[in-house]
PDB file of C-alpha atoms and ligand atoms in Angstrom:
ATOM      1  CA  MET A   1       5.673  17.584  -8.511  1.00  0.00           C
ATOM      2  CA  VAL A   2       9.231  16.095  -8.445  1.00  0.00           C
ATOM      3  CA  ILE A   3      10.231  12.622  -7.163  1.00  0.00           C
ATOM      4  CA  ASP A   4      13.388  11.429  -6.575  1.00  0.00           C
ATOM      5  CA  VAL A   5      14.188   7.539  -5.403  1.00  0.00           C
ATOM      6  CA  ILE A   6      17.776   6.712  -4.096  1.00  0.00           C
ATOM      7  CA  THR A   7      18.158   3.234  -4.307  1.00  0.00           C
ATOM      8  CA  ILE A   8      20.926   0.326  -4.523  1.00  0.00           C
ATOM      9  CA  PHE A   9      18.549  -1.458  -7.387  1.00  0.00           C
ATOM     10  CA  PRO A  10      17.568   1.585  -9.410  1.00  0.00           C
ATOM     11  CA  GLN A  11      16.035  -1.193 -12.253  1.00  0.00           C
ATOM     12  CA  MET A  12      13.516  -2.322  -9.763  1.00  0.00           C
ATOM     13  CA  VAL A  13      12.164   1.396  -9.500  1.00  0.00           C
ATOM     14  CA  LYS A  14      12.918   1.877 -13.250  1.00  0.00           C
ATOM     15  CA  GLU A  15      10.900  -1.354 -14.554  1.00  0.00           C
ATOM     16  CA  ILE A  16       7.727  -0.202 -12.439  1.00  0.00           C
ATOM     17  CA  ILE A  17       7.554   3.442 -13.419  1.00  0.00           C
ATOM     18  CA  LYS A  18       7.641   2.997 -17.267  1.00  0.00           C
ATOM     19  CA  GLU A  19       4.141   0.887 -16.940  1.00  0.00           C
ATOM     20  CA  SER A  20       0.480   2.098 -16.394  1.00  0.00           C
ATOM     21  CA  ILE A  21      -0.768   5.206 -14.543  1.00  0.00           C
ATOM     22  CA  LEU A  22       2.907   6.051 -13.539  1.00  0.00           C
ATOM     23  CA  LYS A  23       4.027   6.116 -17.012  1.00  0.00           C
ATOM     24  CA  ARG A  24       1.081   8.434 -18.089  1.00  0.00           C
ATOM     25  CA  ALA A  25       1.634  10.831 -15.349  1.00  0.00           C
ATOM     26  CA  GLN A  26       5.200  11.277 -16.729  1.00  0.00           C
ATOM     27  CA  GLN A  27       4.301  11.655 -20.338  1.00  0.00           C
ATOM     28  CA  LYS A  28       1.522  14.514 -19.165  1.00  0.00           C
ATOM     29  CA  ASN A  29       4.383  16.325 -17.362  1.00  0.00           C
ATOM     30  CA  ILE A  30       2.688  16.037 -13.912  1.00  0.00           C
ATOM     31  CA  VAL A  31       5.316  14.174 -12.476  1.00  0.00           C
ATOM     32  CA  LYS A  32       9.174  13.908 -12.977  1.00  0.00           C
ATOM     33  CA  ILE A  33      10.656  10.827 -11.438  1.00  0.00           C
ATOM     34  CA  ASN A  34      14.316  10.586 -11.008  1.00  0.00           C
ATOM     35  CA  VAL A  35      15.876   7.382  -9.960  1.00  0.00           C
ATOM     36  CA  HIS A  36      19.765   7.629  -8.295  1.00  0.00           C
ATOM     37  CA  ASN A  37      22.017   4.698  -7.926  1.00  0.00           C
ATOM     38  CA  LEU A  38      23.625   5.150  -4.388  1.00  0.00           C
ATOM     39  CA  ARG A  39      26.543   3.500  -5.619  1.00  0.00           C
ATOM     40  CA  ASP A  40      27.296   6.382  -7.923  1.00  0.00           C
ATOM     41  CA  PHE A  41      27.735   8.301  -4.423  1.00  0.00           C
ATOM     42  CA  ALA A  42      30.135   5.917  -2.915  1.00  0.00           C
ATOM     43  CA  LEU A  43      33.824   7.326  -2.525  1.00  0.00           C
ATOM     44  CA  ASP A  44      35.840   4.474  -3.047  1.00  0.00           C
ATOM     45  CA  LYS A  45      36.788   2.644  -6.185  1.00  0.00           C
ATOM     46  CA  HIS A  46      34.716  -0.405  -5.583  1.00  0.00           C
ATOM     47  CA  SER A  47      31.471   1.687  -4.783  1.00  0.00           C
ATOM     48  CA  VAL A  48      30.920   0.000  -1.297  1.00  0.00           C
ATOM     49  CA  VAL A  49      27.709   1.514   0.191  1.00  0.00           C
ATOM     50  CA  ASP A  50      27.520  -0.763   3.092  1.00  0.00           C
ATOM     51  CA  ASP A  51      29.416  -1.777   6.165  1.00  0.00           C
ATOM     52  CA  TYR A  52      29.517  -3.687   9.642  1.00  0.00           C
ATOM     53  CA  SER A  53      27.553  -2.525  12.385  1.00  0.00           C
ATOM     54  CA  TYR A  54      29.704  -0.718  15.154  1.00  0.00           C
ATOM     55  CA  GLY A  55      29.462  -2.776  18.562  1.00  0.00           C
ATOM     56  CA  GLY A  56      29.010  -6.012  16.465  1.00  0.00           C
ATOM     57  CA  GLY A  57      26.341  -8.283  15.641  1.00  0.00           C
ATOM     58  CA  ALA A  58      24.937  -9.673  12.170  1.00  0.00           C
ATOM     59  CA  GLY A  59      23.764  -7.585   9.022  1.00  0.00           C
ATOM     60  CA  MET A  60      25.206  -5.086   7.495  1.00  0.00           C
ATOM     61  CA  VAL A  61      24.175  -1.086   7.664  1.00  0.00           C
ATOM     62  CA  LEU A  62      23.980   1.776   4.776  1.00  0.00           C
ATOM     63  CA  LYS A  63      27.207   3.810   5.086  1.00  0.00           C
ATOM     64  CA  PRO A  64      26.290   7.698   5.919  1.00  0.00           C
ATOM     65  CA  GLU A  65      28.532   9.436   3.334  1.00  0.00           C
ATOM     66  CA  PRO A  66      26.889   8.198   0.339  1.00  0.00           C
ATOM     67  CA  ILE A  67      23.317   9.008   1.222  1.00  0.00           C
ATOM     68  CA  PHE A  68      24.514  12.637   2.314  1.00  0.00           C
ATOM     69  CA  ARG A  69      26.348  13.109  -0.893  1.00  0.00           C
ATOM     70  CA  ALA A  70      23.010  11.926  -2.754  1.00  0.00           C
ATOM     71  CA  VAL A  71      20.592  14.035  -0.816  1.00  0.00           C
ATOM     72  CA  GLU A  72      22.811  17.103  -0.982  1.00  0.00           C
ATOM     73  CA  LYS A  73      23.544  16.639  -4.762  1.00  0.00           C
ATOM     74  CA  ILE A  74      19.681  16.460  -5.217  1.00  0.00           C
ATOM     75  CA  VAL A  75      18.386  19.029  -2.846  1.00  0.00           C
ATOM     76  CA  GLY A  76      21.210  21.289  -3.359  1.00  0.00           C
ATOM     77  CA  LYS A  77      20.443  21.734  -7.074  1.00  0.00           C
ATOM     78  CA  ARG A  78      16.937  23.363  -6.025  1.00  0.00           C
ATOM     79  CA  LYS A  79      15.946  26.740  -5.970  1.00  0.00           C
ATOM     80  CA  LYS A  80      13.976  26.133  -2.773  1.00  0.00           C
ATOM     81  CA  LYS A  81      15.455  24.712   0.072  1.00  0.00           C
ATOM     82  CA  GLY A  82      13.600  23.341   2.755  1.00  0.00           C
ATOM     83  CA  LYS A  83      10.783  22.124   0.794  1.00  0.00           C
ATOM     84  CA  THR A  84      11.716  18.409   0.197  1.00  0.00           C
ATOM     85  CA  ARG A  85      10.034  15.896   2.260  1.00  0.00           C
ATOM     86  CA  ILE A  86      13.049  13.236   2.637  1.00  0.00           C
ATOM     87  CA  ILE A  87      11.080  10.083   3.253  1.00  0.00           C
ATOM     88  CA  LEU A  88      13.299   7.032   4.607  1.00  0.00           C
ATOM     89  CA  LEU A  89      11.379   3.705   4.034  1.00  0.00           C
ATOM     90  CA  THR A  90      11.790   1.521   6.830  1.00  0.00           C
ATOM     91  CA  PRO A  91       9.398  -0.980   8.670  1.00  0.00           C
ATOM     92  CA  GLN A  92       9.932   1.475  11.868  1.00  0.00           C
ATOM     93  CA  GLY A  93       8.227   3.965  10.366  1.00  0.00           C
ATOM     94  CA  GLN A  94       4.690   5.199  10.494  1.00  0.00           C
ATOM     95  CA  THR A  95       2.427   2.922   8.734  1.00  0.00           C
ATOM     96  CA  PHE A  96       1.129   4.556   5.627  1.00  0.00           C
ATOM     97  CA  ASN A  97      -2.397   5.016   4.535  1.00  0.00           C
ATOM     98  CA  GLN A  98      -4.314   7.205   2.180  1.00  0.00           C
ATOM     99  CA  ALA A  99      -4.368  10.215   4.277  1.00  0.00           C
ATOM    100  CA  LYS A 100      -0.613   9.941   4.264  1.00  0.00           C
ATOM    101  CA  ALA A 101      -0.885   9.642   0.560  1.00  0.00           C
ATOM    102  CA  LYS A 102      -3.137  13.080   0.384  1.00  0.00           C
ATOM    103  CA  GLU A 103      -0.700  14.917   2.440  1.00  0.00           C
ATOM    104  CA  LEU A 104       2.445  13.974   0.500  1.00  0.00           C
ATOM    105  CA  SER A 105       0.360  14.359  -2.812  1.00  0.00           C
ATOM    106  CA  GLN A 106       0.272  18.023  -2.066  1.00  0.00           C
ATOM    107  CA  GLU A 107       4.085  18.523  -1.598  1.00  0.00           C
ATOM    108  CA  GLU A 108       6.457  19.944  -4.510  1.00  0.00           C
ATOM    109  CA  HIS A 109       9.104  17.360  -3.889  1.00  0.00           C
ATOM    110  CA  LEU A 110       9.346  14.323  -2.462  1.00  0.00           C
ATOM    111  CA  LEU A 111      12.922  12.514  -2.099  1.00  0.00           C
ATOM    112  CA  PHE A 112      12.438   8.426  -1.265  1.00  0.00           C
ATOM    113  CA  ILE A 113      15.710   6.830   0.403  1.00  0.00           C
ATOM    114  CA  CYS A 114      15.368   3.010   0.044  1.00  0.00           C
ATOM    115  CA  GLY A 115      16.603   1.317   3.176  1.00  0.00           C
ATOM    116  CA  HIS A 116      18.297  -2.103   3.149  1.00  0.00           C
ATOM    117  CA  TYR A 117      19.854  -4.838   5.388  1.00  0.00           C
ATOM    118  CA  GLU A 118      19.600  -4.001   9.206  1.00  0.00           C
ATOM    119  CA  GLY A 119      18.916   0.055   8.477  1.00  0.00           C
ATOM    120  CA  VAL A 120      20.941   3.239   7.603  1.00  0.00           C
ATOM    121  CA  ASP A 121      23.507   4.657   9.895  1.00  0.00           C
ATOM    122  CA  GLU A 122      21.482   6.439  12.748  1.00  0.00           C
ATOM    123  CA  ARG A 123      23.109   9.751  11.628  1.00  0.00           C
ATOM    124  CA  VAL A 124      21.054   9.684   8.323  1.00  0.00           C
ATOM    125  CA  ARG A 125      17.943   9.342  10.396  1.00  0.00           C
ATOM    126  CA  GLU A 126      18.731  12.064  12.646  1.00  0.00           C
ATOM    127  CA  ASN A 127      20.207  14.621  10.181  1.00  0.00           C
ATOM    128  CA  LEU A 128      18.547  14.162   6.818  1.00  0.00           C
ATOM    129  CA  ILE A 129      15.202  12.669   7.081  1.00  0.00           C
ATOM    130  CA  THR A 130      12.017  14.378   7.639  1.00  0.00           C
ATOM    131  CA  ASP A 131       9.533  11.415   7.556  1.00  0.00           C
ATOM    132  CA  GLU A 132      10.137   7.435   8.328  1.00  0.00           C
ATOM    133  CA  VAL A 133       7.362   5.596   6.448  1.00  0.00           C
ATOM    134  CA  SER A 134       6.364   1.685   6.570  1.00  0.00           C
ATOM    135  CA  ILE A 135       3.636  -0.037   3.972  1.00  0.00           C
ATOM    136  CA  GLY A 136       2.731  -2.017   7.009  1.00  0.00           C
ATOM    137  CA  ASP A 137       3.914  -4.601   9.596  1.00  0.00           C
ATOM    138  CA  TYR A 138       5.668  -7.195   7.658  1.00  0.00           C
ATOM    139  CA  VAL A 139       9.249  -7.470   6.708  1.00  0.00           C
ATOM    140  CA  LEU A 140      10.452  -6.628   3.188  1.00  0.00           C
ATOM    141  CA  THR A 141      13.877  -7.030   1.988  1.00  0.00           C
ATOM    142  CA  GLY A 142      14.506  -3.437   1.088  1.00  0.00           C
ATOM    143  CA  GLY A 143      12.617   0.140   0.946  1.00  0.00           C
ATOM    144  CA  GLU A 144      12.266  -0.284  -2.960  1.00  0.00           C
ATOM    145  CA  LEU A 145       8.793  -2.043  -3.314  1.00  0.00           C
ATOM    146  CA  ALA A 146       7.387   0.022  -0.592  1.00  0.00           C
ATOM    147  CA  ALA A 147       8.616   3.388  -2.343  1.00  0.00           C
ATOM    148  CA  MET A 148       6.548   1.964  -5.216  1.00  0.00           C
ATOM    149  CA  VAL A 149       3.492   1.480  -3.231  1.00  0.00           C
ATOM    150  CA  ILE A 150       3.517   4.820  -2.272  1.00  0.00           C
ATOM    151  CA  ILE A 151       4.565   6.632  -5.240  1.00  0.00           C
ATOM    152  CA  ASP A 152       1.950   5.038  -7.112  1.00  0.00           C
ATOM    153  CA  SER A 153      -0.835   5.876  -4.520  1.00  0.00           C
ATOM    154  CA  VAL A 154       0.277   9.438  -4.170  1.00  0.00           C
ATOM    155  CA  VAL A 155       0.762  10.026  -7.868  1.00  0.00           C
ATOM    156  CA  ARG A 156      -2.587   8.570  -9.168  1.00  0.00           C
ATOM    157  CA  ILE A 157      -4.271  11.482  -6.992  1.00  0.00           C
ATOM    158  CA  LEU A 158      -2.545  14.434  -8.755  1.00  0.00           C
ATOM    159  CA  PRO A 159      -4.819  16.637 -10.087  1.00  0.00           C
ATOM    160  CA  GLY A 160      -5.309  15.474 -13.927  1.00  0.00           C
ATOM    161  CA  VAL A 161      -3.620  11.966 -13.702  1.00  0.00           C
ATOM    162  CA  LEU A 162      -6.711   9.948 -13.804  1.00  0.00           C
ATOM    163  CA  ASN A 163      -9.431  10.538 -16.553  1.00  0.00           C
ATOM    164  CA  LYS A 164     -13.045  11.130 -15.416  1.00  0.00           C
ATOM    165  CA  LYS A 165     -13.827   7.291 -16.285  1.00  0.00           C
ATOM    166  CA  GLU A 166     -10.881   6.723 -13.402  1.00  0.00           C
ATOM    167  CA  SER A 167     -11.550   9.033 -10.973  1.00  0.00           C
ATOM    168  CA  PHE A 168     -10.721   8.279  -7.524  1.00  0.00           C
ATOM    169  CA  GLU A 169     -13.489   9.622  -5.619  1.00  0.00           C
ATOM    170  CA  ASN A 170     -15.313   6.578  -5.171  1.00  0.00           C
ATOM    171  CA  ASP A 171     -12.258   4.111  -4.523  1.00  0.00           C
ATOM    172  CA  SER A 172     -11.838   2.392  -1.466  1.00  0.00           C
ATOM    173  CA  PHE A 173     -10.895   4.572   1.415  1.00  0.00           C
ATOM    174  CA  TYR A 174     -11.128   7.721  -0.348  1.00  0.00           C
ATOM    175  CA  GLN A 175     -14.038   8.310   1.727  1.00  0.00           C
ATOM    176  CA  GLY A 176     -13.108   6.217   4.590  1.00  0.00           C
ATOM    177  CA  LEU A 177     -15.201   3.448   3.429  1.00  0.00           C
ATOM    178  CA  LEU A 178     -14.582   0.410   1.460  1.00  0.00           C
ATOM    179  CA  ASP A 179     -15.892   0.475  -2.237  1.00  0.00           C
ATOM    180  CA  TYR A 180     -19.322  -0.499  -3.473  1.00  0.00           C
ATOM    181  CA  PRO A 181     -19.597  -4.080  -5.447  1.00  0.00           C
ATOM    182  CA  HIS A 182     -19.224  -3.198  -9.348  1.00  0.00           C
ATOM    183  CA  TYR A 183     -20.362  -5.133 -12.440  1.00  0.00           C
ATOM    184  CA  THR A 184     -20.131  -5.051 -16.226  1.00  0.00           C
ATOM    185  CA  ARG A 185     -21.307  -6.834 -19.205  1.00  0.00           C
ATOM    186  CA  PRO A 186     -22.459  -9.577 -19.715  1.00  0.00           C
ATOM    187  CA  ARG A 187     -25.812  -8.978 -17.809  1.00  0.00           C
ATOM    188  CA  ARG A 188     -26.337 -12.841 -17.404  1.00  0.00           C
ATOM    189  CA  PHE A 189     -22.916 -14.847 -16.606  1.00  0.00           C
ATOM    190  CA  ARG A 190     -23.401 -18.797 -15.517  1.00  0.00           C
ATOM    191  CA  ARG A 191     -26.659 -18.000 -14.651  1.00  0.00           C
ATOM    192  CA  LYS A 192     -25.763 -14.866 -12.523  1.00  0.00           C
ATOM    193  CA  SER A 193     -27.592 -11.622 -13.109  1.00  0.00           C
ATOM    194  CA  VAL A 194     -26.117  -7.946 -12.590  1.00  0.00           C
ATOM    195  CA  PRO A 195     -28.934  -6.341 -10.029  1.00  0.00           C
ATOM    196  CA  ASN A 196     -31.790  -5.050 -11.838  1.00  0.00           C
ATOM    197  CA  LEU A 197     -31.643  -1.877  -9.975  1.00  0.00           C
ATOM    198  CA  LEU A 198     -28.261  -1.085 -11.517  1.00  0.00           C
ATOM    199  CA  LEU A 199     -30.099  -1.224 -15.158  1.00  0.00           C
ATOM    200  CA  SER A 200     -32.989   1.044 -14.005  1.00  0.00           C
ATOM    201  CA  GLY A 201     -31.285   4.215 -15.114  1.00  0.00           C
ATOM    202  CA  ASN A 202     -32.805   5.716 -11.688  1.00  0.00           C
ATOM    203  CA  HIS A 203     -29.526   7.716 -10.581  1.00  0.00           C
ATOM    204  CA  ALA A 204     -30.793   8.760  -6.771  1.00  0.00           C
ATOM    205  CA  ARG A 205     -31.965   5.003  -6.207  1.00  0.00           C
ATOM    206  CA  ILE A 206     -28.093   3.611  -7.607  1.00  0.00           C
ATOM    207  CA  ARG A 207     -26.477   6.427  -5.459  1.00  0.00           C
ATOM    208  CA  LYS A 208     -28.268   5.058  -2.330  1.00  0.00           C
ATOM    209  CA  TRP A 209     -27.776   1.382  -3.032  1.00  0.00           C
ATOM    210  CA  ARG A 210     -24.075   1.759  -3.762  1.00  0.00           C
ATOM    211  CA  ARG A 211     -23.611   3.935  -0.630  1.00  0.00           C
ATOM    212  CA  GLN A 212     -25.703   1.258   1.398  1.00  0.00           C
ATOM    213  CA  LYS A 213     -23.102  -1.632  -0.217  1.00  0.00           C
ATOM    214  CA  ALA A 214     -20.099   0.315   0.787  1.00  0.00           C
ATOM    215  CA  LEU A 215     -21.428   0.557   4.353  1.00  0.00           C
ATOM    216  CA  ARG A 216     -22.178  -3.173   4.015  1.00  0.00           C
ATOM    217  CA  ASN A 217     -18.759  -4.048   2.585  1.00  0.00           C
ATOM    218  CA  THR A 218     -17.273  -1.983   5.471  1.00  0.00           C
ATOM    219  CA  LEU A 219     -19.098  -3.470   8.268  1.00  0.00           C
ATOM    220  CA  ASN A 220     -18.429  -7.075   7.061  1.00  0.00           C
ATOM    221  CA  LYS A 221     -14.659  -6.454   6.031  1.00  0.00           C
ATOM    222  CA  ARG A 222     -13.379  -3.772   8.067  1.00  0.00           C
ATOM    223  CA  PRO A 223     -15.658  -2.624  10.759  1.00  0.00           C
ATOM    224  CA  ASP A 224     -12.758  -0.706  12.463  1.00  0.00           C
ATOM    225  CA  LEU A 225     -12.787   1.805   9.534  1.00  0.00           C
ATOM    226  CA  LEU A 226     -16.396   2.580  10.754  1.00  0.00           C
ATOM    227  CA  GLU A 227     -15.048   4.160  13.655  1.00  0.00           C
ATOM    228  CA  LYS A 228     -12.763   6.712  12.277  1.00  0.00           C
ATOM    229  CA  ILE A 229     -15.164   8.243   9.802  1.00  0.00           C
ATOM    230  CA  ALA A 230     -18.077  10.933  10.385  1.00  0.00           C
ATOM    231  CA  LEU A 231     -21.411   9.221   9.299  1.00  0.00           C
ATOM    232  CA  SER A 232     -24.655  11.245   8.466  1.00  0.00           C
ATOM    233  CA  GLY A 233     -27.644  10.425  10.014  1.00  0.00           C
ATOM    234  CA  GLU A 234     -28.987   8.357   6.843  1.00  0.00           C
ATOM    235  CA  ASP A 235     -25.531   6.248   6.874  1.00  0.00           C
ATOM    236  CA  GLN A 236     -26.215   5.574  10.888  1.00  0.00           C
ATOM    237  CA  LYS A 237     -29.944   4.446   9.822  1.00  0.00           C
ATOM    238  CA  ILE A 238     -28.417   2.195   7.280  1.00  0.00           C
ATOM    239  CA  LEU A 239     -25.855   0.453   9.004  1.00  0.00           C
ATOM    240  CA  GLU A 240     -28.231  -0.191  12.060  1.00  0.00           C
ATOM    241  CA  GLU A 241     -30.489  -1.958   9.555  1.00  0.00           C
ATOM    242  CA  LEU A 242     -27.677  -4.224   8.249  1.00  0.00           C
ATOM    243  CA  LYS A 243     -26.437  -4.883  11.477  1.00  0.00           C
ATOM    244  CA  ARG A 244     -30.101  -6.192  12.308  1.00  0.00           C
ATOM    245  CA  LYS A 245     -30.301  -8.178   9.487  1.00  0.00           C
ATOM    246  CA  LYS A 246     -26.290  -9.396   9.665  1.00  0.00           C
ATOM    247  CA  VAL A 247     -26.262  -9.126   5.984  1.00  0.00           C
ATOM    248  CA  LYS A 248     -23.148 -10.985   5.062  1.00  0.00           C
ATOM    249  CA  THR A 249     -21.258 -10.342   1.421  1.00  0.00           C
ATOM    250  CA  ALA A 250     -20.645 -13.334  -0.783  1.00  0.00           C
ATOM    251  CA  THR A 251     -17.645 -15.438   0.440  1.00  0.00           C
ATOM    252  CA  THR A 252     -15.002 -16.586  -1.490  1.00  0.00           C
ATOM    253  CA  ARG A 253     -16.004 -20.179  -1.177  1.00  0.00           C
ATOM    254  CA  LEU A 254     -19.059 -19.294  -3.162  1.00  0.00           C
ATOM    255  CA  VAL A 255     -17.024 -17.589  -5.726  1.00  0.00           C
ATOM    256  CA  PHE A 256     -14.832 -20.250  -6.154  1.00  0.00           C
ATOM    257  CA  LYS A 257     -17.899 -22.800  -6.368  1.00  0.00           C
ATOM    258  CA  SER A 258     -19.164 -20.842  -9.580  1.00  0.00           C
ATOM    259  CA  ALA A 259     -15.985 -20.665 -11.191  1.00  0.00           C
ATOM    260  CA  ASN A 260     -15.623 -24.538 -10.920  1.00  0.00           C
ATOM    261  CA  ARG A 261     -19.346 -25.012 -11.763  1.00  0.00           C
TER     262      ARG A 261
HETATM  263 CL1  6GU B   1       9.501   0.758   3.975  1.00  0.00          CL
HETATM  264  N1  6GU B   1      10.876  -1.440   4.554  1.00  0.00           N
HETATM  265  C1  6GU B   1      11.033  -2.723   4.619  1.00  0.00           C
HETATM  266  N2  6GU B   1      12.305  -2.778   4.337  1.00  0.00           N
HETATM  267  N3  6GU B   1      10.402  -3.243   5.159  1.00  0.00           N
HETATM  268  C2  6GU B   1       8.964  -2.885   5.313  1.00  0.00           C
HETATM  269  C3  6GU B   1       8.503  -1.528   4.884  1.00  0.00           C
HETATM  270  C4  6GU B   1       9.782  -0.936   4.318  1.00  0.00           C
HETATM  271  N4  6GU B   1       7.516  -1.228   5.263  1.00  0.00           N
HETATM  272  C5  6GU B   1       6.805  -2.677   5.808  1.00  0.00           C
HETATM  273  N5  6GU B   1       7.873  -3.604   5.699  1.00  0.00           N
END
């Protein structure tokens, strides 16, 4: 996969992609990430990329020419045209989620345009963009952080990026449910023990316990998710039982209490 990012703050993007999974995915040549400074595509000697909004009012708008020039240069170099998803990051976009991450992970070329100020000239939106994406209902200063969120979630599911230990099949949201609880050593910590069943070596029972806890977590924390997924008869039975018993997960209050002893 090739990912291009057009931004007025290239350092912001470059810093993030040189760490962790994004760094490793690039080292393994699974993804190539190119960061472009929009100012390099400005036409005037001061590299101006924004201007006032026609009709008046506060706030600047990103000018069309630098964005068109940047996109044409990036896409124009490619053999297969029309195969690029050109994604504008904007709070007006479709809300990003794991299904969209999966969809984008199947593309060969993604081009992100980070919006700023009051937005971009409408002619960019109408003539260049294939997708408008937001990462949630709140306002960010610019699209850079949103682009990084999306790039991270897309790249980590590309084949070969994660090793077996890190695999994403059990991640929250992957199967439409939240994750089950995890424990690691020590077996006893501040008089609190790891559930015995996890030490039993009985993989069938562990699998069942984890499914039950994933369902419980989802029911307690994000019941809305349960309406969107197809549950097996076994899952439905577990849920009915949980609803009957009204089992709650440990609260933050308890966690803090134990941390302070
Ligand atoms: Cl993609 N951009 C900005 N500026 N704010 C946002 C966003 C994007 N997604 C949520 N808030």
